[in-house]
GROMACS .gro file of C-alpha atoms in nm:
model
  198
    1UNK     CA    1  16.800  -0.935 -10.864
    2UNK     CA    2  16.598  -0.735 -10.593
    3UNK     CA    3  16.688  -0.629 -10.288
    4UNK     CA    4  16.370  -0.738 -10.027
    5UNK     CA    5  16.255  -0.377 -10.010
    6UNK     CA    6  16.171  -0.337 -10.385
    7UNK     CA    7  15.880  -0.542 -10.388
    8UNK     CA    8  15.683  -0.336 -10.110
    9UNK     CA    9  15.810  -0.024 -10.304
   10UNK     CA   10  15.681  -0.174 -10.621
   11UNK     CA   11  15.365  -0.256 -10.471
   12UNK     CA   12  15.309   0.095 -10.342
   13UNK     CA   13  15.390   0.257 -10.693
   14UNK     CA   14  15.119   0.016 -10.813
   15UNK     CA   15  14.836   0.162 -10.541
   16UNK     CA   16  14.957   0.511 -10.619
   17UNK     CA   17  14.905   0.491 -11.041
   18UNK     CA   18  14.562   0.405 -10.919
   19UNK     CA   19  14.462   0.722 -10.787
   20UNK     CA   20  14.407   1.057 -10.804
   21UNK     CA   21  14.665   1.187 -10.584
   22UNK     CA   22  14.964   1.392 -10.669
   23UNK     CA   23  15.264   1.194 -10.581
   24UNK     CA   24  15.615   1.155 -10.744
   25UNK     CA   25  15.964   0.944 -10.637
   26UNK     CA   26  16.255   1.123 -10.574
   27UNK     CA   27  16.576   0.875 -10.650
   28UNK     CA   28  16.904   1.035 -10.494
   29UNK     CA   29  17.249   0.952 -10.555
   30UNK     CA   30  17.393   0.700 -10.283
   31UNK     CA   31  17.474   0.908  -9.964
   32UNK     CA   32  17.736   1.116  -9.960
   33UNK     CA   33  17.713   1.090  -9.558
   34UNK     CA   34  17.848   0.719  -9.520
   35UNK     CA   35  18.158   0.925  -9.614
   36UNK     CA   36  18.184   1.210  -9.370
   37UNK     CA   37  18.096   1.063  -9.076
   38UNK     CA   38  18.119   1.083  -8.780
   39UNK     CA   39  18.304   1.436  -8.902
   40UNK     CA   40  17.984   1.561  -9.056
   41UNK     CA   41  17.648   1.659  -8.904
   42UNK     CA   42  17.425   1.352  -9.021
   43UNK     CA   43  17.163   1.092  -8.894
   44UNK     CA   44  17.258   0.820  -9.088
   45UNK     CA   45  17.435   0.532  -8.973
   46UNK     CA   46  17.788   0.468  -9.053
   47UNK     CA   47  17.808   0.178  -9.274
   48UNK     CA   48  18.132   0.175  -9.494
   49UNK     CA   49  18.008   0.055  -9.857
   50UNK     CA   50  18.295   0.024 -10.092
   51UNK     CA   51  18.535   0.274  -9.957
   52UNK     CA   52  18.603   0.259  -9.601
   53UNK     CA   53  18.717   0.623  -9.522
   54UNK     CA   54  18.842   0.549  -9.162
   55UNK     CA   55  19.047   0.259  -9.221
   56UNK     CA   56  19.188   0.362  -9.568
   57UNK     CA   57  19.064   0.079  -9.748
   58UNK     CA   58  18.819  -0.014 -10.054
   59UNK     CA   59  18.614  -0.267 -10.190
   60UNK     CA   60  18.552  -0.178 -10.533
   61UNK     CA   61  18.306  -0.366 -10.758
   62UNK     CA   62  18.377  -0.433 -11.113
   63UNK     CA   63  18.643  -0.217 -11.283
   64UNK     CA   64  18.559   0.094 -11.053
   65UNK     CA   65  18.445   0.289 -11.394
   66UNK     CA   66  18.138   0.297 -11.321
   67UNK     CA   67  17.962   0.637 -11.296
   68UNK     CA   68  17.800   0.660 -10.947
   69UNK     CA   69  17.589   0.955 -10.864
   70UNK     CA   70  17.630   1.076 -10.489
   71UNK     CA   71  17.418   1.286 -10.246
   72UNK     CA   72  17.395   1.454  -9.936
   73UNK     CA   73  17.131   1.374  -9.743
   74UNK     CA   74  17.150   1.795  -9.649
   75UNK     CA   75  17.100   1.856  -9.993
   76UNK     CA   76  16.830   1.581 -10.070
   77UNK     CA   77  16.598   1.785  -9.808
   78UNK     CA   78  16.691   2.084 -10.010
   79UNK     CA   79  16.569   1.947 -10.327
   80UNK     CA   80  16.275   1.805 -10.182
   81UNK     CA   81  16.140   2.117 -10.021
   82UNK     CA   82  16.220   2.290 -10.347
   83UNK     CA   83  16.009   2.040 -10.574
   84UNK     CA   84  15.720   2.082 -10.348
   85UNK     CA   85  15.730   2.438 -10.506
   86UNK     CA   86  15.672   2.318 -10.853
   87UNK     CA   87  15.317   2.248 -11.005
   88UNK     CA   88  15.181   1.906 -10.953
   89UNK     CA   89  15.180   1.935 -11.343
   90UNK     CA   90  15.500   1.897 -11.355
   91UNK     CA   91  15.592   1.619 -11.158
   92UNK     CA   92  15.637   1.299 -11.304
   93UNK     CA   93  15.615   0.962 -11.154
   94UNK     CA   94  16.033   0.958 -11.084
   95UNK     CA   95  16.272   1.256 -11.016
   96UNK     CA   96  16.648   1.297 -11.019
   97UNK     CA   97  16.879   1.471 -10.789
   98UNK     CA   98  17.261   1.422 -10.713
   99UNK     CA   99  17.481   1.609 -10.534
  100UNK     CA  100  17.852   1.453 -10.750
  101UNK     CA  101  17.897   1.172 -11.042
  102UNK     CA  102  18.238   0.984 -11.012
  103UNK     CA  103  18.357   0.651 -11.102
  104UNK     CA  104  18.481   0.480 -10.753
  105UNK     CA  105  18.843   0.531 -10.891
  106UNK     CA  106  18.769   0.871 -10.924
  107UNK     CA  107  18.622   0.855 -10.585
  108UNK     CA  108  18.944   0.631 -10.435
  109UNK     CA  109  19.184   0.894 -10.601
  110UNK     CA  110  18.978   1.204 -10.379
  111UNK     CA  111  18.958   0.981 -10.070
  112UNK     CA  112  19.372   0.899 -10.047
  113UNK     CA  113  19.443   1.221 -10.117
  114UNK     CA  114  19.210   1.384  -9.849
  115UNK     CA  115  19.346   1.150  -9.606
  116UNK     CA  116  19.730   1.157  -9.688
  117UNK     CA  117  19.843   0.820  -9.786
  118UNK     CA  118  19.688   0.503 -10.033
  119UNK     CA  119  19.441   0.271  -9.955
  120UNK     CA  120  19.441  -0.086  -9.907
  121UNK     CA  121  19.230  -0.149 -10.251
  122UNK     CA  122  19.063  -0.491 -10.395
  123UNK     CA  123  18.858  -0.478 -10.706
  124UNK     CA  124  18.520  -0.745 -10.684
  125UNK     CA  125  18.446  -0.953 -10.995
  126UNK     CA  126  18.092  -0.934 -11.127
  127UNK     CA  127  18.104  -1.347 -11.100
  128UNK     CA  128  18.193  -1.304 -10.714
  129UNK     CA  129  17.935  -1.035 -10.675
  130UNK     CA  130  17.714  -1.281 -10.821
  131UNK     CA  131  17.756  -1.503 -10.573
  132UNK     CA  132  17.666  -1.252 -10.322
  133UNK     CA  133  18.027  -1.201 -10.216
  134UNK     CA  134  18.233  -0.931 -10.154
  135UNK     CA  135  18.553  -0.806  -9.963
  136UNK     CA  136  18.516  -0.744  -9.633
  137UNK     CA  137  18.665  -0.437  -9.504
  138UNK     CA  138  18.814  -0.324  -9.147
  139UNK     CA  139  18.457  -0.148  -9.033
  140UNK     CA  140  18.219  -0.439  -9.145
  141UNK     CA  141  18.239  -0.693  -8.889
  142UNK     CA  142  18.117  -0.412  -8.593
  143UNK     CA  143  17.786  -0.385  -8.821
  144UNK     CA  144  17.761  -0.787  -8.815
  145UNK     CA  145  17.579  -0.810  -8.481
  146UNK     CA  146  17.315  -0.638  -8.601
  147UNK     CA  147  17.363  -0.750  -8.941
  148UNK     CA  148  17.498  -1.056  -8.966
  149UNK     CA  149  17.804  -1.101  -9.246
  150UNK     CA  150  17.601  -1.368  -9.448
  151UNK     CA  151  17.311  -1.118  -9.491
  152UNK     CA  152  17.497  -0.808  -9.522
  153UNK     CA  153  17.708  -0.881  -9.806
  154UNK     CA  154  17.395  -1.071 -10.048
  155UNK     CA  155  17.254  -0.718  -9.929
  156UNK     CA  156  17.563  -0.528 -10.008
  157UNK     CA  157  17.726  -0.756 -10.322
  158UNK     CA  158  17.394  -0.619 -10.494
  159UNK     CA  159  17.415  -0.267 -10.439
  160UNK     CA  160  17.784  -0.345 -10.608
  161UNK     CA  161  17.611  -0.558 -10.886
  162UNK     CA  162  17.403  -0.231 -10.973
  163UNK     CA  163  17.723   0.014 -10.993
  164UNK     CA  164  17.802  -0.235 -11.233
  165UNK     CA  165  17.496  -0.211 -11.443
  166UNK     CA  166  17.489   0.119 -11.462
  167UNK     CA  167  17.220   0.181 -11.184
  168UNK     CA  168  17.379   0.413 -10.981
  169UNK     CA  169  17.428   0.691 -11.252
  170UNK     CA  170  17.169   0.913 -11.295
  171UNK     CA  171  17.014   1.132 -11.586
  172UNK     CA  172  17.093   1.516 -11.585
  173UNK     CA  173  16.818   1.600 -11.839
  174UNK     CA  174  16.529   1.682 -11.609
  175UNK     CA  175  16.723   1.618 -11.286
  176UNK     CA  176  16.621   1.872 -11.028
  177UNK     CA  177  16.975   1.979 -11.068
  178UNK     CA  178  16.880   2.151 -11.381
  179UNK     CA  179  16.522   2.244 -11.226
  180UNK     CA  180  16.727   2.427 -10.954
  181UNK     CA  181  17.058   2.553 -11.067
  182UNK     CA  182  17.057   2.749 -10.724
  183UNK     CA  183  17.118   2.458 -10.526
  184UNK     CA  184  17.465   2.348 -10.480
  185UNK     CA  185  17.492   2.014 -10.416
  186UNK     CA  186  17.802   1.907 -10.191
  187UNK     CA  187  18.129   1.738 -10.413
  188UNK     CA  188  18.278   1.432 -10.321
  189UNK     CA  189  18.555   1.649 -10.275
  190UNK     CA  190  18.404   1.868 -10.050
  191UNK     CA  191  18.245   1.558  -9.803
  192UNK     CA  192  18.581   1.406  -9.801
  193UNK     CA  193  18.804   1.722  -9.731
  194UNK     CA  194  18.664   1.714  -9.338
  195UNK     CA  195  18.904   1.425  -9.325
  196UNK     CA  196  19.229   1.610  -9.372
  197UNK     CA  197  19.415   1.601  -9.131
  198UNK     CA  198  19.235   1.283  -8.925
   0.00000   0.00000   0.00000
């Protein structure tokens, strides 16, 4: 249950374990900017996965007790440039960094708060996921002309499938959290709050 890119990304890993170099991955939380914007100074492209902030509503897979780890992109960079100050030594062939952990319930509580009044809410079965269906909500059909719906939710249903699974929380023992207790991340509270009051 890959998504297309994970093959090329495998691939690459393979290459890399055959050489000298220095070289590590960096796995993030899921963006904490599909949440902000446009109200936030990003460059990512606003596509509403799972809660869509503008039109109060959510898609949530499973039970929505799954832990999900979130980052800013912001803070991503900041975590970067501050692992390229550790000793290649150190670095091992995947590192952690998130900027919040919430279950999407926790995350749907935060989000109808920040913006006044409840969501329209479905929960997705795991057997409809499977299928590589999913709720649709308000924002998805301006995406479909560049993503058409069929493709965008087998793309999307598995992203859901692997909150399910487990997939999107990540370790805190040797997270670059810990590495770098300096850095403070951005909260899920904190990205949503710049929608009080919109």
């Amino acid at each position: 249950m890959q998504l297309p890119q994970h093959e090329a990304r495998l691939a690459v890993i393979a290459e890399l374990q055959k050489t000298d170099l220095e070289w590590t991955r960096i796995h993030n939380g899921y963006f904490l900017d599909y949440f902000g914007v446009p109200h936030v100074e990003s460059h990512m492209t606003p596509v509403a996965f799972t809660v869509d902030m503008a039109n109060k509503a959510a898609a949530i897979p499973g039970t929505g007790d799954d832990v999900v780890a979130f980052t800013y992109t912001r803070d991503l960079a900041k975590f970067v440039v501050a692992a390229l100050d550790l000793p290649a030594s150190s670095w091992d062939e995947a590192m952690f960094c998130y900027g919040d952990k919430v279950t999407w319930n926790e995350f749907l509580r935060v989000a109808e708060e920040m913006r006044g009044s409840k969501f329209t809410v479905a929960y997705d079965s795991v057997e409809k996921l499977q299928k590589g269906e999913m709720t649709e909500l308000p924002s998805h059909p301006a995406v479909y002309p560049f993503f058409p719906k069929p493709m965008f939710q087998q793309y999307f249903s598995k992203f859901a499938l692997y909150v399910t699974m487990g997939l999107f929380d990540l370790p805190e023992d040797g997270s670059l959290n810990r590495e770098f207790p300096d850095i403070k991340p951005t909260t899920v509270r904190e990205m949503l709050s710049v929608w009080v009051g919109k």
